[in-house]
């Protein structure tokens, strides 16, 4: 215990139990939060405010295990604070006041879910207690990845992006914004009651959707606000070709004329080839430009 020999402490507890057996019902229960949500791996505060006019002999916290109770922490006006067993290093009293038995429980784990009792023993009013139920939540791990296959203009419905909310408790809610396709979700429940949700966003690829944004939206009670993951669509499509540069006024002897081959495609064209019609012979060019600087002849093209 650190602040009391074990034999004296056991005697002290026995006297408190006897006192509580002979004085009943006169004290209103401590003020607690009936239901508290805690997030796995983080800290939680369990409130306990004691409002009385009598003398406080001792205040304590216990955790209920079926039909038994486990003492967590004790605050005694003479002997000070004591944290029991496995809770040492994890539990601390928020204040040093006997009328405020609020504790902070650190590094929450699944085993911390359940019912907790804040108990006050007083004289001459007796003892009173109130119960707080703790529910442990697990914040999901969220990721967004592109679909397994490229989005190609004109193809059938394809997975554009995959949003995953892994090992959350309870299951996360996944939604999509964008209005270009539809979602398909599945979930996997694990023995520790965490759930992984996978949501696929599917659409029929069209070149007009290139550059459009879709957004995965994840909601979960352990999150302070919804998570938003944007994704920009990249649609592959074949070149659409046009030629510009001819102004309708090409004549024999005109110099420095140029044609440009315009190709709208994704990805961009790697090579441009100019050929003479109708012979099909290749024509000298620089990338997408066909340039002719000498005076035009009647058979230039």
mmCIF file of C-alpha atoms in Angstrom:
data_model
loop_
_atom_site.group_PDB
_atom_site.id
_atom_site.type_symbol
_atom_site.label_atom_id
_atom_site.label_comp_id
_atom_site.label_asym_id
_atom_site.label_seq_id
_atom_site.Cartn_x
_atom_site.Cartn_y
_atom_site.Cartn_z
ATOM 1 C CA UNK A 1 0.000 0.000 0.000
ATOM 2 C CA UNK A 2 2.867 2.368 0.736
ATOM 3 C CA UNK A 3 1.016 4.506 3.296
ATOM 4 C CA UNK A 4 -0.444 1.889 5.686
ATOM 5 C CA UNK A 5 0.671 -1.470 6.970
ATOM 6 C CA UNK A 6 -1.421 -4.294 5.517
ATOM 7 C CA UNK A 7 -2.894 -5.440 8.842
ATOM 8 C CA UNK A 8 -3.957 -1.942 9.866
ATOM 9 C CA UNK A 9 -5.419 -1.344 6.418
ATOM 10 C CA UNK A 10 -7.542 -4.514 6.601
ATOM 11 C CA UNK A 11 -8.811 -3.469 10.049
ATOM 12 C CA UNK A 12 -9.606 -0.012 8.716
ATOM 13 C CA UNK A 13 -11.612 -1.478 5.806
ATOM 14 C CA UNK A 14 -13.523 -3.744 8.210
ATOM 15 C CA UNK A 15 -14.534 -0.775 10.366
ATOM 16 C CA UNK A 16 -15.766 1.080 7.283
ATOM 17 C CA UNK A 17 -17.835 -1.930 6.204
ATOM 18 C CA UNK A 18 -19.401 -2.206 9.679
ATOM 19 C CA UNK A 19 -20.192 1.489 9.686
ATOM 20 C CA UNK A 20 -21.856 1.292 6.287
ATOM 21 C CA UNK A 21 -23.956 -1.687 7.417
ATOM 22 C CA UNK A 22 -25.406 0.241 10.380
ATOM 23 C CA UNK A 23 -26.120 3.528 8.592
ATOM 24 C CA UNK A 24 -28.231 3.280 5.490
ATOM 25 C CA UNK A 25 -30.033 5.442 2.991
ATOM 26 C CA UNK A 26 -29.486 8.905 4.378
ATOM 27 C CA UNK A 27 -26.953 10.050 1.784
ATOM 28 C CA UNK A 28 -27.714 10.881 -1.829
ATOM 29 C CA UNK A 29 -25.486 9.156 -4.358
ATOM 30 C CA UNK A 30 -22.409 10.902 -5.742
ATOM 31 C CA UNK A 31 -22.870 12.866 -8.959
ATOM 32 C CA UNK A 32 -21.434 10.876 -11.881
ATOM 33 C CA UNK A 33 -21.905 10.603 -15.631
ATOM 34 C CA UNK A 34 -24.112 7.521 -16.069
ATOM 35 C CA UNK A 35 -22.628 6.670 -19.475
ATOM 36 C CA UNK A 36 -19.124 7.505 -20.688
ATOM 37 C CA UNK A 37 -17.489 6.655 -24.009
ATOM 38 C CA UNK A 38 -13.740 6.071 -24.049
ATOM 39 C CA UNK A 39 -11.444 5.710 -27.056
ATOM 40 C CA UNK A 40 -8.980 2.835 -27.185
ATOM 41 C CA UNK A 41 -5.411 3.958 -26.483
ATOM 42 C CA UNK A 42 -6.466 7.355 -25.113
ATOM 43 C CA UNK A 43 -7.523 8.706 -21.700
ATOM 44 C CA UNK A 44 -10.947 9.022 -20.112
ATOM 45 C CA UNK A 45 -12.215 11.036 -17.144
ATOM 46 C CA UNK A 46 -14.700 9.465 -14.722
ATOM 47 C CA UNK A 47 -16.482 12.161 -12.748
ATOM 48 C CA UNK A 48 -17.558 11.734 -9.134
ATOM 49 C CA UNK A 49 -18.702 14.759 -7.114
ATOM 50 C CA UNK A 50 -19.803 14.222 -3.496
ATOM 51 C CA UNK A 51 -22.199 16.808 -2.071
ATOM 52 C CA UNK A 52 -22.749 16.282 1.687
ATOM 53 C CA UNK A 53 -22.604 18.142 4.987
ATOM 54 C CA UNK A 54 -21.217 15.234 6.976
ATOM 55 C CA UNK A 55 -17.658 14.011 7.501
ATOM 56 C CA UNK A 56 -16.144 11.987 4.664
ATOM 57 C CA UNK A 57 -14.346 8.942 5.997
ATOM 58 C CA UNK A 58 -13.246 7.552 2.646
ATOM 59 C CA UNK A 59 -13.995 7.673 -1.076
ATOM 60 C CA UNK A 60 -13.143 4.927 -3.530
ATOM 61 C CA UNK A 61 -13.631 3.591 -7.058
ATOM 62 C CA UNK A 62 -14.439 -0.027 -7.858
ATOM 63 C CA UNK A 63 -14.946 -1.976 -11.081
ATOM 64 C CA UNK A 64 -17.712 -4.549 -11.246
ATOM 65 C CA UNK A 65 -16.782 -8.051 -12.466
ATOM 66 C CA UNK A 66 -19.958 -10.088 -12.535
ATOM 67 C CA UNK A 67 -20.987 -10.520 -8.899
ATOM 68 C CA UNK A 68 -17.692 -9.242 -7.481
ATOM 69 C CA UNK A 69 -16.004 -5.851 -7.308
ATOM 70 C CA UNK A 70 -12.369 -4.874 -7.762
ATOM 71 C CA UNK A 71 -11.003 -1.859 -5.889
ATOM 72 C CA UNK A 72 -9.259 0.561 -8.237
ATOM 73 C CA UNK A 73 -8.367 3.587 -6.140
ATOM 74 C CA UNK A 74 -8.940 4.925 -2.629
ATOM 75 C CA UNK A 75 -8.716 8.422 -1.158
ATOM 76 C CA UNK A 76 -8.556 8.631 2.629
ATOM 77 C CA UNK A 77 -8.371 11.971 4.491
ATOM 78 C CA UNK A 78 -5.554 10.717 6.745
ATOM 79 C CA UNK A 79 -3.657 8.184 4.642
ATOM 80 C CA UNK A 80 -3.982 9.907 1.251
ATOM 81 C CA UNK A 81 -4.257 8.183 -2.117
ATOM 82 C CA UNK A 82 -3.826 4.555 -3.059
ATOM 83 C CA UNK A 83 -4.121 2.913 -6.506
ATOM 84 C CA UNK A 84 -4.514 -0.845 -6.518
ATOM 85 C CA UNK A 85 -2.798 -3.609 -8.503
ATOM 86 C CA UNK A 86 -2.894 -3.434 -12.290
ATOM 87 C CA UNK A 87 -4.213 0.138 -12.184
ATOM 88 C CA UNK A 88 -1.024 1.545 -10.712
ATOM 89 C CA UNK A 89 0.467 3.997 -13.175
ATOM 90 C CA UNK A 90 -2.805 4.187 -15.113
ATOM 91 C CA UNK A 91 -5.184 5.847 -12.644
ATOM 92 C CA UNK A 92 -4.863 9.182 -10.881
ATOM 93 C CA UNK A 93 -7.239 11.460 -8.985
ATOM 94 C CA UNK A 94 -7.898 14.676 -10.859
ATOM 95 C CA UNK A 95 -8.103 16.781 -7.687
ATOM 96 C CA UNK A 96 -6.983 16.518 -4.072
ATOM 97 C CA UNK A 97 -10.424 17.340 -2.673
ATOM 98 C CA UNK A 98 -12.421 14.776 -0.711
ATOM 99 C CA UNK A 99 -15.602 16.089 -2.295
ATOM 100 C CA UNK A 100 -14.257 15.466 -5.814
ATOM 101 C CA UNK A 101 -13.315 11.854 -6.474
ATOM 102 C CA UNK A 102 -12.963 12.309 -10.229
ATOM 103 C CA UNK A 103 -10.297 10.003 -11.659
ATOM 104 C CA UNK A 104 -8.413 9.856 -14.955
ATOM 105 C CA UNK A 105 -7.896 6.435 -16.515
ATOM 106 C CA UNK A 106 -5.010 6.363 -19.002
ATOM 107 C CA UNK A 107 -4.266 4.202 -22.041
ATOM 108 C CA UNK A 108 -7.732 2.718 -22.423
ATOM 109 C CA UNK A 109 -7.972 -0.928 -23.514
ATOM 110 C CA UNK A 110 -10.865 -3.263 -24.324
ATOM 111 C CA UNK A 111 -10.825 -4.660 -20.781
ATOM 112 C CA UNK A 112 -11.680 -1.213 -19.400
ATOM 113 C CA UNK A 113 -15.255 -1.384 -20.667
ATOM 114 C CA UNK A 114 -17.899 -2.108 -18.042
ATOM 115 C CA UNK A 115 -19.401 -0.671 -14.857
ATOM 116 C CA UNK A 116 -17.522 1.452 -12.330
ATOM 117 C CA UNK A 117 -18.751 2.390 -8.851
ATOM 118 C CA UNK A 118 -17.827 5.590 -7.046
ATOM 119 C CA UNK A 119 -18.416 5.024 -3.326
ATOM 120 C CA UNK A 120 -18.435 7.502 -0.450
ATOM 121 C CA UNK A 121 -18.354 6.478 3.223
ATOM 122 C CA UNK A 122 -19.350 9.297 5.609
ATOM 123 C CA UNK A 123 -20.264 9.908 9.229
ATOM 124 C CA UNK A 124 -22.940 9.991 10.460
ATOM 125 C CA UNK A 125 -24.870 9.695 7.165
ATOM 126 C CA UNK A 126 -23.423 6.347 6.115
ATOM 127 C CA UNK A 127 -22.397 5.276 2.640
ATOM 128 C CA UNK A 128 -23.655 6.015 -0.849
ATOM 129 C CA UNK A 129 -22.563 5.043 -4.327
ATOM 130 C CA UNK A 130 -23.265 5.736 -7.993
ATOM 131 C CA UNK A 131 -22.431 3.769 -11.129
ATOM 132 C CA UNK A 132 -20.808 4.818 -14.401
ATOM 133 C CA UNK A 133 -20.890 2.563 -17.463
ATOM 134 C CA UNK A 134 -17.862 2.877 -19.750
ATOM 135 C CA UNK A 135 -18.070 1.903 -23.414
ATOM 136 C CA UNK A 136 -14.762 1.550 -25.248
ATOM 137 C CA UNK A 137 -14.677 2.726 -28.857
ATOM 138 C CA UNK A 138 -11.889 2.159 -31.377
ATOM 139 C CA UNK A 139 -11.049 4.863 -33.891
ATOM 140 C CA UNK A 140 -10.866 3.351 -37.399
ATOM 141 C CA UNK A 141 -7.733 3.513 -39.547
ATOM 142 C CA UNK A 142 -8.836 5.119 -42.816
ATOM 143 C CA UNK A 143 -7.149 4.833 -46.204
ATOM 144 C CA UNK A 144 -8.059 5.652 -49.808
ATOM 145 C CA UNK A 145 -6.541 3.874 -52.819
ATOM 146 C CA UNK A 146 -7.209 3.848 -56.546
ATOM 147 C CA UNK A 147 -8.974 0.908 -58.143
ATOM 148 C CA UNK A 148 -7.032 -2.152 -59.357
ATOM 149 C CA UNK A 149 -7.548 -1.357 -63.050
ATOM 150 C CA UNK A 150 -7.168 1.765 -65.190
ATOM 151 C CA UNK A 151 -10.278 3.760 -66.039
ATOM 152 C CA UNK A 152 -10.635 3.631 -69.832
ATOM 153 C CA UNK A 153 -13.195 5.642 -71.763
ATOM 154 C CA UNK A 154 -15.974 3.447 -73.109
ATOM 155 C CA UNK A 155 -15.230 0.426 -70.910
ATOM 156 C CA UNK A 156 -17.767 -1.268 -68.651
ATOM 157 C CA UNK A 157 -18.327 -0.294 -65.017
ATOM 158 C CA UNK A 158 -14.963 -0.164 -63.236
ATOM 159 C CA UNK A 159 -13.795 0.352 -59.647
ATOM 160 C CA UNK A 160 -12.482 3.918 -59.504
ATOM 161 C CA UNK A 161 -11.390 4.068 -55.849
ATOM 162 C CA UNK A 162 -11.484 2.020 -52.643
ATOM 163 C CA UNK A 163 -12.039 3.570 -49.202
ATOM 164 C CA UNK A 164 -11.228 1.437 -46.151
ATOM 165 C CA UNK A 165 -12.063 2.104 -42.486
ATOM 166 C CA UNK A 166 -10.151 -0.634 -40.689
ATOM 167 C CA UNK A 167 -10.664 -2.127 -37.208
ATOM 168 C CA UNK A 168 -13.153 0.394 -35.866
ATOM 169 C CA UNK A 169 -15.563 -0.220 -33.008
ATOM 170 C CA UNK A 170 -18.374 0.074 -33.816
ATOM 171 C CA UNK A 171 -18.287 -0.151 -37.612
ATOM 172 C CA UNK A 172 -17.579 3.134 -39.376
ATOM 173 C CA UNK A 173 -20.073 4.666 -41.782
ATOM 174 C CA UNK A 174 -18.643 5.321 -45.264
ATOM 175 C CA UNK A 175 -20.308 7.520 -47.862
ATOM 176 C CA UNK A 176 -19.206 9.014 -51.191
ATOM 177 C CA UNK A 177 -19.720 12.404 -52.781
ATOM 178 C CA UNK A 178 -19.388 13.077 -56.476
ATOM 179 C CA UNK A 179 -22.558 11.857 -58.146
ATOM 180 C CA UNK A 180 -20.744 9.987 -60.932
ATOM 181 C CA UNK A 181 -21.258 6.379 -59.943
ATOM 182 C CA UNK A 182 -22.355 4.071 -57.162
ATOM 183 C CA UNK A 183 -20.836 2.557 -54.033
ATOM 184 C CA UNK A 184 -20.609 -1.041 -52.900
ATOM 185 C CA UNK A 185 -19.578 -1.789 -49.307
ATOM 186 C CA UNK A 186 -18.672 -4.874 -47.306
ATOM 187 C CA UNK A 187 -17.611 -5.425 -43.697
ATOM 188 C CA UNK A 188 -15.560 -7.935 -41.710
ATOM 189 C CA UNK A 189 -16.161 -8.551 -37.985
ATOM 190 C CA UNK A 190 -13.181 -9.632 -35.879
ATOM 191 C CA UNK A 191 -13.199 -11.580 -32.563
ATOM 192 C CA UNK A 192 -12.395 -8.414 -30.567
ATOM 193 C CA UNK A 193 -15.616 -6.858 -31.976
ATOM 194 C CA UNK A 194 -13.766 -4.406 -34.223
ATOM 195 C CA UNK A 195 -15.026 -4.097 -37.785
ATOM 196 C CA UNK A 196 -13.287 -3.303 -41.065
ATOM 197 C CA UNK A 197 -15.485 -1.643 -43.683
ATOM 198 C CA UNK A 198 -14.410 -1.551 -47.343
ATOM 199 C CA UNK A 199 -16.327 0.649 -49.787
ATOM 200 C CA UNK A 200 -15.724 0.564 -53.546
ATOM 201 C CA UNK A 201 -16.777 3.433 -55.796
ATOM 202 C CA UNK A 202 -17.740 2.178 -59.257
ATOM 203 C CA UNK A 203 -18.523 4.101 -62.423
ATOM 204 C CA UNK A 204 -18.695 3.745 -66.197
ATOM 205 C CA UNK A 205 -15.576 5.593 -67.409
ATOM 206 C CA UNK A 206 -16.054 8.500 -69.781
ATOM 207 C CA UNK A 207 -13.492 11.056 -70.919
ATOM 208 C CA UNK A 208 -15.714 13.844 -69.660
ATOM 209 C CA UNK A 209 -15.198 12.620 -66.072
ATOM 210 C CA UNK A 210 -11.444 13.143 -66.251
ATOM 211 C CA UNK A 211 -10.348 15.602 -63.567
ATOM 212 C CA UNK A 212 -13.632 15.319 -61.673
ATOM 213 C CA UNK A 213 -13.368 14.782 -57.925
ATOM 214 C CA UNK A 214 -15.038 12.171 -55.790
ATOM 215 C CA UNK A 215 -14.768 12.218 -51.985
ATOM 216 C CA UNK A 216 -14.840 9.408 -49.439
ATOM 217 C CA UNK A 217 -16.570 10.552 -46.229
ATOM 218 C CA UNK A 218 -16.036 8.525 -43.031
ATOM 219 C CA UNK A 219 -18.091 8.997 -39.857
ATOM 220 C CA UNK A 220 -17.516 7.284 -36.523
ATOM 221 C CA UNK A 221 -18.468 8.073 -32.895
ATOM 222 C CA UNK A 222 -14.791 7.995 -31.858
ATOM 223 C CA UNK A 223 -13.956 10.775 -34.334
ATOM 224 C CA UNK A 224 -14.390 14.414 -33.354
ATOM 225 C CA UNK A 225 -15.468 15.202 -36.908
ATOM 226 C CA UNK A 226 -16.006 13.335 -40.151
ATOM 227 C CA UNK A 227 -12.970 12.456 -42.252
ATOM 228 C CA UNK A 228 -12.937 13.492 -45.920
ATOM 229 C CA UNK A 229 -10.604 11.965 -48.507
ATOM 230 C CA UNK A 230 -10.799 13.511 -52.014
ATOM 231 C CA UNK A 231 -9.776 11.596 -55.144
ATOM 232 C CA UNK A 232 -9.357 13.024 -58.642
ATOM 233 C CA UNK A 233 -10.420 10.742 -61.496
ATOM 234 C CA UNK A 234 -7.914 9.951 -64.233
ATOM 235 C CA UNK A 235 -9.677 8.602 -67.343
ATOM 236 C CA UNK A 236 -7.644 7.210 -70.232
ATOM 237 C CA UNK A 237 -9.001 7.851 -73.730
ATOM 238 C CA UNK A 238 -7.809 7.530 -77.337
ATOM 239 C CA UNK A 239 -6.718 10.604 -79.328
ATOM 240 C CA UNK A 240 -9.264 12.830 -81.005
ATOM 241 C CA UNK A 241 -7.339 14.438 -83.874
ATOM 242 C CA UNK A 242 -7.812 17.730 -85.701
ATOM 243 C CA UNK A 243 -5.562 19.774 -88.014
ATOM 244 C CA UNK A 244 -5.263 23.541 -87.804
ATOM 245 C CA UNK A 245 -3.169 26.135 -89.597
ATOM 246 C CA UNK A 246 -4.780 26.175 -93.028
ATOM 247 C CA UNK A 247 -6.382 29.558 -93.550
ATOM 248 C CA UNK A 248 -7.912 28.854 -96.959
ATOM 249 C CA UNK A 249 -5.451 31.133 -98.720
ATOM 250 C CA UNK A 250 -2.561 28.918 -99.672
ATOM 251 C CA UNK A 251 -1.238 29.761 -103.133
ATOM 252 C CA UNK A 252 1.731 28.886 -105.288
ATOM 253 C CA UNK A 253 4.736 30.841 -104.128
ATOM 254 C CA UNK A 254 3.532 31.455 -100.564
ATOM 255 C CA UNK A 255 6.257 30.918 -97.999
ATOM 256 C CA UNK A 256 6.445 29.889 -94.335
ATOM 257 C CA UNK A 257 3.258 27.876 -94.006
ATOM 258 C CA UNK A 258 2.567 25.500 -91.143
ATOM 259 C CA UNK A 259 -0.006 22.899 -90.153
ATOM 260 C CA UNK A 260 -0.541 21.644 -86.621
ATOM 261 C CA UNK A 261 -1.872 18.233 -85.655
ATOM 262 C CA UNK A 262 -3.959 18.552 -82.483
ATOM 263 C CA UNK A 263 -4.511 15.361 -80.518
ATOM 264 C CA UNK A 264 -6.682 15.401 -77.382
ATOM 265 C CA UNK A 265 -5.752 12.220 -75.520
ATOM 266 C CA UNK A 266 -4.839 10.801 -72.122
ATOM 267 C CA UNK A 267 -2.017 9.986 -71.899
ATOM 268 C CA UNK A 268 -0.562 12.504 -74.341
ATOM 269 C CA UNK A 269 0.556 11.130 -77.746
ATOM 270 C CA UNK A 270 4.167 9.979 -77.857
ATOM 271 C CA UNK A 271 4.643 10.371 -81.625
ATOM 272 C CA UNK A 272 3.152 12.320 -84.541
ATOM 273 C CA UNK A 273 3.481 11.088 -88.146
ATOM 274 C CA UNK A 274 2.550 13.122 -91.219
ATOM 275 C CA UNK A 275 1.954 11.311 -94.532
ATOM 276 C CA UNK A 276 1.265 12.553 -98.031
ATOM 277 C CA UNK A 277 -2.146 11.735 -99.459
ATOM 278 C CA UNK A 278 -2.913 9.659 -101.480
ATOM 279 C CA UNK A 279 0.552 8.128 -101.806
ATOM 280 C CA UNK A 280 0.942 7.598 -98.051
ATOM 281 C CA UNK A 281 4.588 8.600 -98.135
ATOM 282 C CA UNK A 282 5.847 10.072 -94.836
ATOM 283 C CA UNK A 283 6.350 13.811 -94.679
ATOM 284 C CA UNK A 284 9.125 15.544 -92.795
ATOM 285 C CA UNK A 285 7.748 17.171 -89.625
ATOM 286 C CA UNK A 286 8.698 18.410 -86.174
ATOM 287 C CA UNK A 287 6.505 16.745 -83.536
ATOM 288 C CA UNK A 288 2.933 17.821 -84.214
ATOM 289 C CA UNK A 289 3.932 20.574 -86.667
ATOM 290 C CA UNK A 290 4.242 20.238 -90.436
ATOM 291 C CA UNK A 291 6.331 23.181 -91.588
ATOM 292 C CA UNK A 292 7.186 24.338 -95.113
ATOM 293 C CA UNK A 293 9.357 27.407 -95.530
ATOM 294 C CA UNK A 294 10.197 27.483 -99.307
ATOM 295 C CA UNK A 295 7.587 28.838 -101.723
ATOM 296 C CA UNK A 296 4.613 26.513 -102.192
ATOM 297 C CA UNK A 297 4.341 24.401 -105.335
ATOM 298 C CA UNK A 298 1.155 23.018 -106.792
ATOM 299 C CA UNK A 299 1.950 19.497 -105.561
ATOM 300 C CA UNK A 300 3.194 20.292 -102.048
ATOM 301 C CA UNK A 301 0.463 18.214 -100.441
#
